[in-house]
Structures are given as structure tokens and as C-alpha cells.
PDB file of C-alpha atoms in Angstrom:
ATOM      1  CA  UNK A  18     -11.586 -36.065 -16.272  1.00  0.00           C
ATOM      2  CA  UNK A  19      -8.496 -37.023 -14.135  1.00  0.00           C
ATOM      3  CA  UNK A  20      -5.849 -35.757 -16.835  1.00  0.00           C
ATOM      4  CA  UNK A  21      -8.119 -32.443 -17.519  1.00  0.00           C
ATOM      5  CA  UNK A  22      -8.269 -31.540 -13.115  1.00  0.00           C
ATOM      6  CA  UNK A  23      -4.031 -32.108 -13.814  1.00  0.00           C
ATOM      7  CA  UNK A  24      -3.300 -30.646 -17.150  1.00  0.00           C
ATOM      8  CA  UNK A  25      -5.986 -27.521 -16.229  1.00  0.00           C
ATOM      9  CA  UNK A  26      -4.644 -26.836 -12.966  1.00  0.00           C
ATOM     10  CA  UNK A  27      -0.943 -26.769 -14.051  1.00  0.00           C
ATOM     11  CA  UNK A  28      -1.955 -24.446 -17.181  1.00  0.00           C
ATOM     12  CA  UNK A  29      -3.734 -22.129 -14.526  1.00  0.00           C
ATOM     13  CA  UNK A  30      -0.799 -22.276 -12.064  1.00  0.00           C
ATOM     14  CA  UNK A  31       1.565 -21.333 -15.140  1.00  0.00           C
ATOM     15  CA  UNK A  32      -0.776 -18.389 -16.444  1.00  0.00           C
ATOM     16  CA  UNK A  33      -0.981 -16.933 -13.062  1.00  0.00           C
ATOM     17  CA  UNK A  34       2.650 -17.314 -12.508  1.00  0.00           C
ATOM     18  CA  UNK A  35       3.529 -15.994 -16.037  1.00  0.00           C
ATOM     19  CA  UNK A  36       0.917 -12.712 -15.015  1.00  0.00           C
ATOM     20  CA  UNK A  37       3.319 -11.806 -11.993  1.00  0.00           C
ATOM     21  CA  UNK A  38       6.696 -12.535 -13.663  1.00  0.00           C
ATOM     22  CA  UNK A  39       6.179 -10.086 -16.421  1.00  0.00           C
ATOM     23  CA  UNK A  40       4.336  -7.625 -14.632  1.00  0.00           C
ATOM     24  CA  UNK A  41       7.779  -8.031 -12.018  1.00  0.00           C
ATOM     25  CA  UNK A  42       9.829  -7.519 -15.163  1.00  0.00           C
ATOM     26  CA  UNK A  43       8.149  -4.324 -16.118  1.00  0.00           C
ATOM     27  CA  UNK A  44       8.211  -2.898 -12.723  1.00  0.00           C
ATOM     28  CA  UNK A  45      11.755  -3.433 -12.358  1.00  0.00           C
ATOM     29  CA  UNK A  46      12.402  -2.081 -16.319  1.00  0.00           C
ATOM     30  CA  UNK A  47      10.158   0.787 -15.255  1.00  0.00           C
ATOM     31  CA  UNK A  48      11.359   1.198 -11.787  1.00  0.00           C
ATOM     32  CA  UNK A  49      11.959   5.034 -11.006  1.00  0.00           C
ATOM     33  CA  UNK A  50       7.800   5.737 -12.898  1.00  0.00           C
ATOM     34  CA  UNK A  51       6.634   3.117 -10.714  1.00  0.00           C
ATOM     35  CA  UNK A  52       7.993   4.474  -7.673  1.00  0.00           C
ATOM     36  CA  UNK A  53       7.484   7.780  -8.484  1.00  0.00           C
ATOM     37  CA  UNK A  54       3.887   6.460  -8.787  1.00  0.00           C
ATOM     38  CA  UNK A  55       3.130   4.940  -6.176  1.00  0.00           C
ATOM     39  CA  UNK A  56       4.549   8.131  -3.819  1.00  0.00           C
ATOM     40  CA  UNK A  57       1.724  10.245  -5.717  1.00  0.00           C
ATOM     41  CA  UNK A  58      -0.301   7.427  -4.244  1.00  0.00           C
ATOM     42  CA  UNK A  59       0.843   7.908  -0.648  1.00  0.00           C
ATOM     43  CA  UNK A  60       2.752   4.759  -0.647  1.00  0.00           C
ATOM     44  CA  UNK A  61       5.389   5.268   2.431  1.00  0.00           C
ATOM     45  CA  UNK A  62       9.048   4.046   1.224  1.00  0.00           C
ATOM     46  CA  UNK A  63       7.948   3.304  -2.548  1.00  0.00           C
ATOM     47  CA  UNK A  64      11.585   1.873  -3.368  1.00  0.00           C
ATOM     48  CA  UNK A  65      11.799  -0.411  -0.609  1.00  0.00           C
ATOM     49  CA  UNK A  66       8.358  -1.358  -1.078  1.00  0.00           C
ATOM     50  CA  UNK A  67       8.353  -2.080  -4.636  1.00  0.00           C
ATOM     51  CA  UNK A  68      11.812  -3.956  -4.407  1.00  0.00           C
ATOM     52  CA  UNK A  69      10.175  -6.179  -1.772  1.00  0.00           C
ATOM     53  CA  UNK A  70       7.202  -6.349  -4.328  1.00  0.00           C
ATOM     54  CA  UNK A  71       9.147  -7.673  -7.087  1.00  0.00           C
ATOM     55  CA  UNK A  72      11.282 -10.229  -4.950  1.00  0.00           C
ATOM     56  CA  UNK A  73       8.035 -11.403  -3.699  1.00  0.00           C
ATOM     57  CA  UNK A  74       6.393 -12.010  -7.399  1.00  0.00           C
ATOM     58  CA  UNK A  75       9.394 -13.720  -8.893  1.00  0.00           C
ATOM     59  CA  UNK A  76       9.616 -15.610  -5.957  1.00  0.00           C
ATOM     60  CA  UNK A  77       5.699 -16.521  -5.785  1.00  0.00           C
ATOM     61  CA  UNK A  78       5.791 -16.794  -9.528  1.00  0.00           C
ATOM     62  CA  UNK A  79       8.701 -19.062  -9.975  1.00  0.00           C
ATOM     63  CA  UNK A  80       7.031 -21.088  -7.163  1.00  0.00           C
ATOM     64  CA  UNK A  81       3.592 -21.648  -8.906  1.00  0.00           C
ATOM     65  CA  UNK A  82       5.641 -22.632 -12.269  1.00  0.00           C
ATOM     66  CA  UNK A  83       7.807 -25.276 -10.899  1.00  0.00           C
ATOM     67  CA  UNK A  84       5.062 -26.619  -8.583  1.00  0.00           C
ATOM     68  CA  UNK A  85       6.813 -26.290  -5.577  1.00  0.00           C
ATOM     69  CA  UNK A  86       5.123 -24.716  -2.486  1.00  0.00           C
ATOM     70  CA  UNK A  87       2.116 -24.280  -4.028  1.00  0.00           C
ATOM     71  CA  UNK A  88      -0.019 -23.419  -1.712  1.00  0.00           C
ATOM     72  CA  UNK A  89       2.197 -20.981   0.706  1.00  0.00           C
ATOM     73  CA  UNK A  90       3.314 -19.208  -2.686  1.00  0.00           C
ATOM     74  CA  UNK A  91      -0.562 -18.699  -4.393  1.00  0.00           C
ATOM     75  CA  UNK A  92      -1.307 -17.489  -0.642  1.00  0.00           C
ATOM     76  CA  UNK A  93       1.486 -14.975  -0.477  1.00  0.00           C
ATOM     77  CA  UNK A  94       0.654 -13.808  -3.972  1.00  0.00           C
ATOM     78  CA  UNK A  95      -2.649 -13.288  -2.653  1.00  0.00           C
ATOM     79  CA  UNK A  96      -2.554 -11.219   0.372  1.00  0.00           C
ATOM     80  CA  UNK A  97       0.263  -8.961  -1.520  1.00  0.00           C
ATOM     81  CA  UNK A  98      -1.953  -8.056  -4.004  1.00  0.00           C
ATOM     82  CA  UNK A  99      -5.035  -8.089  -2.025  1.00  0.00           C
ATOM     83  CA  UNK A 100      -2.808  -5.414  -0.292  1.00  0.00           C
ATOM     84  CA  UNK A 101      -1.972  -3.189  -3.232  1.00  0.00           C
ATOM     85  CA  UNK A 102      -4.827  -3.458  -5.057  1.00  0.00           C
ATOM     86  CA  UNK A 103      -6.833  -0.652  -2.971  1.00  0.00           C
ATOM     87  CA  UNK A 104      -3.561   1.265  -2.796  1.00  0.00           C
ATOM     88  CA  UNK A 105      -2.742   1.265  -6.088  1.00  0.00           C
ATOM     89  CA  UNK A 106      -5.948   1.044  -7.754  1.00  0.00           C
ATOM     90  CA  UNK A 107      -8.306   3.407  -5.265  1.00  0.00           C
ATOM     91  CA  UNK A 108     -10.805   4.250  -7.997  1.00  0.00           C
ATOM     92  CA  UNK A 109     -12.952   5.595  -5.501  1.00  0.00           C
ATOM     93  CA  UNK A 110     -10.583   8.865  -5.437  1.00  0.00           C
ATOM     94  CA  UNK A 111      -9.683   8.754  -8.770  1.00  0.00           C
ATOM     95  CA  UNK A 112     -10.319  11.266 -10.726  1.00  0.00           C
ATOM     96  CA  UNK A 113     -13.174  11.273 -13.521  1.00  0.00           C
ATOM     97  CA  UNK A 114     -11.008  10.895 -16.410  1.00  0.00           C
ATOM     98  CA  UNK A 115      -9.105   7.966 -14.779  1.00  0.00           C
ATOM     99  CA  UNK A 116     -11.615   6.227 -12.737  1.00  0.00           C
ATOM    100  CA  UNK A 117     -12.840   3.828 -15.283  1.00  0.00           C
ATOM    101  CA  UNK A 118      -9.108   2.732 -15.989  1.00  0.00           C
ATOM    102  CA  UNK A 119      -8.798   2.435 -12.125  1.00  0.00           C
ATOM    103  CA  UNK A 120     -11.998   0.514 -11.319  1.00  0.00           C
ATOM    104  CA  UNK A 121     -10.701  -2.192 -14.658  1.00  0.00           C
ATOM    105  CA  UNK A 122      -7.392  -2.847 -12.839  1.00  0.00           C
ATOM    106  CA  UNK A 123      -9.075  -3.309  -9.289  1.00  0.00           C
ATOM    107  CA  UNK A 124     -11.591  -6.100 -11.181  1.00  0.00           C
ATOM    108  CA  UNK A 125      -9.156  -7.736 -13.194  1.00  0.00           C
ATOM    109  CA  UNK A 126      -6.865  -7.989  -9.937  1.00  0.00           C
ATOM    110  CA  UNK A 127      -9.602  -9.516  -7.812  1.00  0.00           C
ATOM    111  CA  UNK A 128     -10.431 -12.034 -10.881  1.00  0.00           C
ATOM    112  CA  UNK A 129      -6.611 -13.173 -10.367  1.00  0.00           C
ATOM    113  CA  UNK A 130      -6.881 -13.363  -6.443  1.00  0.00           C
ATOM    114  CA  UNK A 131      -9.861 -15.812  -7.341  1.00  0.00           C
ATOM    115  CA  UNK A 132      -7.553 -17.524  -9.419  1.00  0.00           C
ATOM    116  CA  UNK A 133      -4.696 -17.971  -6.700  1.00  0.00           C
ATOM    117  CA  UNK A 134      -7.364 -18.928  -4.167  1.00  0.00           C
ATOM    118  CA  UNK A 135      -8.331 -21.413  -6.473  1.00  0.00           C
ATOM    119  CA  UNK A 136      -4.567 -22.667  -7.514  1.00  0.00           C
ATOM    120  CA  UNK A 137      -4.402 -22.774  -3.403  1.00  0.00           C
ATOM    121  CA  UNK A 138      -7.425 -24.725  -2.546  1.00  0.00           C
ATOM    122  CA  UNK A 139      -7.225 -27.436  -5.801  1.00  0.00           C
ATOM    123  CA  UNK A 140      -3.172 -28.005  -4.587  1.00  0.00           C
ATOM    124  CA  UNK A 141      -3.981 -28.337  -0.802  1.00  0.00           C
ATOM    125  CA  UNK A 142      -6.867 -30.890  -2.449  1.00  0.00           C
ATOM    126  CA  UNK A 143      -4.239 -32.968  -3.870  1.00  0.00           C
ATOM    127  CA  UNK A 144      -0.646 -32.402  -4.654  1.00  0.00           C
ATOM    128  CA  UNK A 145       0.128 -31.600  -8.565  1.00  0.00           C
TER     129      UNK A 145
END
């Protein structure tokens, strides 16, 4: 059981990490749609904003790969997408067509906050 609670939490930290290191990549590759975006959404400074965003999850993801900081990093990973999730992903004033799409993204990202609470609380637990 001792090698699974290692090997399982390491997989999960590298998933997780992998999630917000392409997702970072495609932001950047898509940078001007996802800007132009997120000012439809009423995002103030989108550029700024998603450059900071970006940083943040190579940072946080890099982090959570090479086990360093793992607690500070799932944390930080956390709040910023416990942040953009109802900006980005406000199904409640989505339109019809798109508010099935919208209400997917904000479940699957509150599955993966889940996740980096539980990365958090099993590395505070004991160091991996």
C-alpha cells in the first residue's frame, strides 16, 4: 500500500501538471482568440491577464512535476482557477446553444480543483 500512496500520488501530481502545461501551451499558441475571448467575457486587461495566467500554470505546473513546492504550487493552481472558472465558464448567462458546453467546462474544472486540493493535502501529509 506504501508504494501505491507514492507511485499514485506522483502519477496524479504529473496528470494535473501535464492538464495546465498544455492547456498554457494552447493559450499562448492561441493567444490573440483567447484574449479576444475573454474581453467578450468582460475580463478587464485580457493580455495582461492571460500572460500572468500562463506564467502562473507553467510555473505551478512545472512545480507539481518536479515535486518541488508542492503544496504552495497545487494551492496557487487552485485559487487561479477557482478564479476563472466563473469568469470564463458563467454558464448561468450563457446562451442556450452554449450553456451545456459551458456548464461541462465549469464541472470538469472543479473535478481538477478537487484534484489539486487533494495533491495539496496528501503532500502537506508527507513529503513525496
Amino acid at each position: 500500500m506504501e508504494t501505491f500512496s507514492v507511485w499514485g500520488a506522483a502519477t496524479a501530481r504529473v496528470v494535473v501538471a501535464l492538464f495546465y502545461l498544455v492547456t498554457a501551451l494552447g493559450l499562448a499558441k492561441d493567444f490573440k482568440m483567447v484574449t479576444g475571448l475573454m474581453a467578450a467575457k468582460g475580463v478587464p486587461v485580457p493580455g495582461p491577464l492571460l500572460i500572468v495566467t500562463i506564467l502562473v500554470w507553467v510555473a505551478g505546473g512545472g512545480a507539481l512535476i518536479l515535486g518541488r513546492g508542492i503544496v504552495p504550487a497545487a494551492l496557487v493552481l487552485l485559487v487561479l482557477t477557482a478564479i476563472i472558472t466563473p469568469l470564463n465558464h458563467n454558464f448561468w448567462a450563457a446562451p442556450a446553444q452554449e450553456r451545456a458546453n459551458e456548464v461541462q467546462h465549469f464541472a470538469n474544472n472543479i473535478a481538477i480543483m478537487a484534484g489539486l486540493l487533494a495533491i495539496a493535502a496528501a503532500a502537506s501529509a508527507r513529503p513525496l
